[in-house]
GROMACS .gro file of C-alpha atoms in nm:
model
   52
    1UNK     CA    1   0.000   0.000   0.000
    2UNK     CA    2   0.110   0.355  -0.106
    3UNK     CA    3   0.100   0.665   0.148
    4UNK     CA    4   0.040   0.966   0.014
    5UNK     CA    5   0.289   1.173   0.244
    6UNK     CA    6   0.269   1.531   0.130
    7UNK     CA    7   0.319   1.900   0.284
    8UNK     CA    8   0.107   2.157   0.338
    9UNK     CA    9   0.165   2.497   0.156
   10UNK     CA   10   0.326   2.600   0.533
   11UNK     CA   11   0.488   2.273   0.538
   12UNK     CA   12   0.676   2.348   0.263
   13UNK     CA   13   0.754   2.703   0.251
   14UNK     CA   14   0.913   2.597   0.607
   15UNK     CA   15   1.111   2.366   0.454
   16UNK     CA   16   1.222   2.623   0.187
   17UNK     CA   17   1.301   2.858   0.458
   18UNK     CA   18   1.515   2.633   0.643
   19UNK     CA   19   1.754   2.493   0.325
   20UNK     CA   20   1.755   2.906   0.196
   21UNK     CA   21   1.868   3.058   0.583
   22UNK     CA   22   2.169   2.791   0.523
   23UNK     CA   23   2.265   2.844   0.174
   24UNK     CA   24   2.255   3.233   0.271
   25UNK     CA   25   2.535   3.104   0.547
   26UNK     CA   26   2.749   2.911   0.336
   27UNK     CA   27   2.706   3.170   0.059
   28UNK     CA   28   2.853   3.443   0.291
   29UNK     CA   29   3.174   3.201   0.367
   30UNK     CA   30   3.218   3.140  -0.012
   31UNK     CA   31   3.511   3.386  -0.174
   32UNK     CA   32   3.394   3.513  -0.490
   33UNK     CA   33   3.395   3.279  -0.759
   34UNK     CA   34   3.162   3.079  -1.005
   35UNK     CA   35   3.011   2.860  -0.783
   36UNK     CA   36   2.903   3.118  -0.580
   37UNK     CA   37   2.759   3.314  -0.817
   38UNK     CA   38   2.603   2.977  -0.925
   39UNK     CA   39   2.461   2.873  -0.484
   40UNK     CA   40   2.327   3.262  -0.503
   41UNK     CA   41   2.109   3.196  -0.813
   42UNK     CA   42   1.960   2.904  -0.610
   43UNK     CA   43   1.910   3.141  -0.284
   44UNK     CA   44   1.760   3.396  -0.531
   45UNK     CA   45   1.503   3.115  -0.672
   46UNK     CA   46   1.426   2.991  -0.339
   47UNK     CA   47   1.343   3.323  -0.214
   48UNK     CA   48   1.109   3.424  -0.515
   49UNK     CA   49   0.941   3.063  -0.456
   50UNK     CA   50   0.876   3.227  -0.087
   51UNK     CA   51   0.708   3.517  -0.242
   52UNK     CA   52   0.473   3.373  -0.513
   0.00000   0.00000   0.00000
């Protein structure tokens, strides 16, 4: 038998929250390069996923 095991819309954006609060840390260690230009574009879709 298959459980359907999703999140609720406050579920999820708490989720979202929690993996974008680190990637802002670990982005703030990072010395400039590609990869962090690359982690920030993920932070920066994250963060307009918050706000649709």
């Amino acid at each position: 038998m298959v459980t359907d095991m999703g999140l609720t819309d406050k579920q999820f954006n708490g989720f979202i929250r929690f993996i974008l609060d680190d990637i802002k840390e670990v982005i703030e260690t990072m010395a400039d390069s590609k990869e962090k230009e690359k982690l920030q574009k993920v932070a920066d879709n994250l963060q307009q996923t918050l706000e649709d």
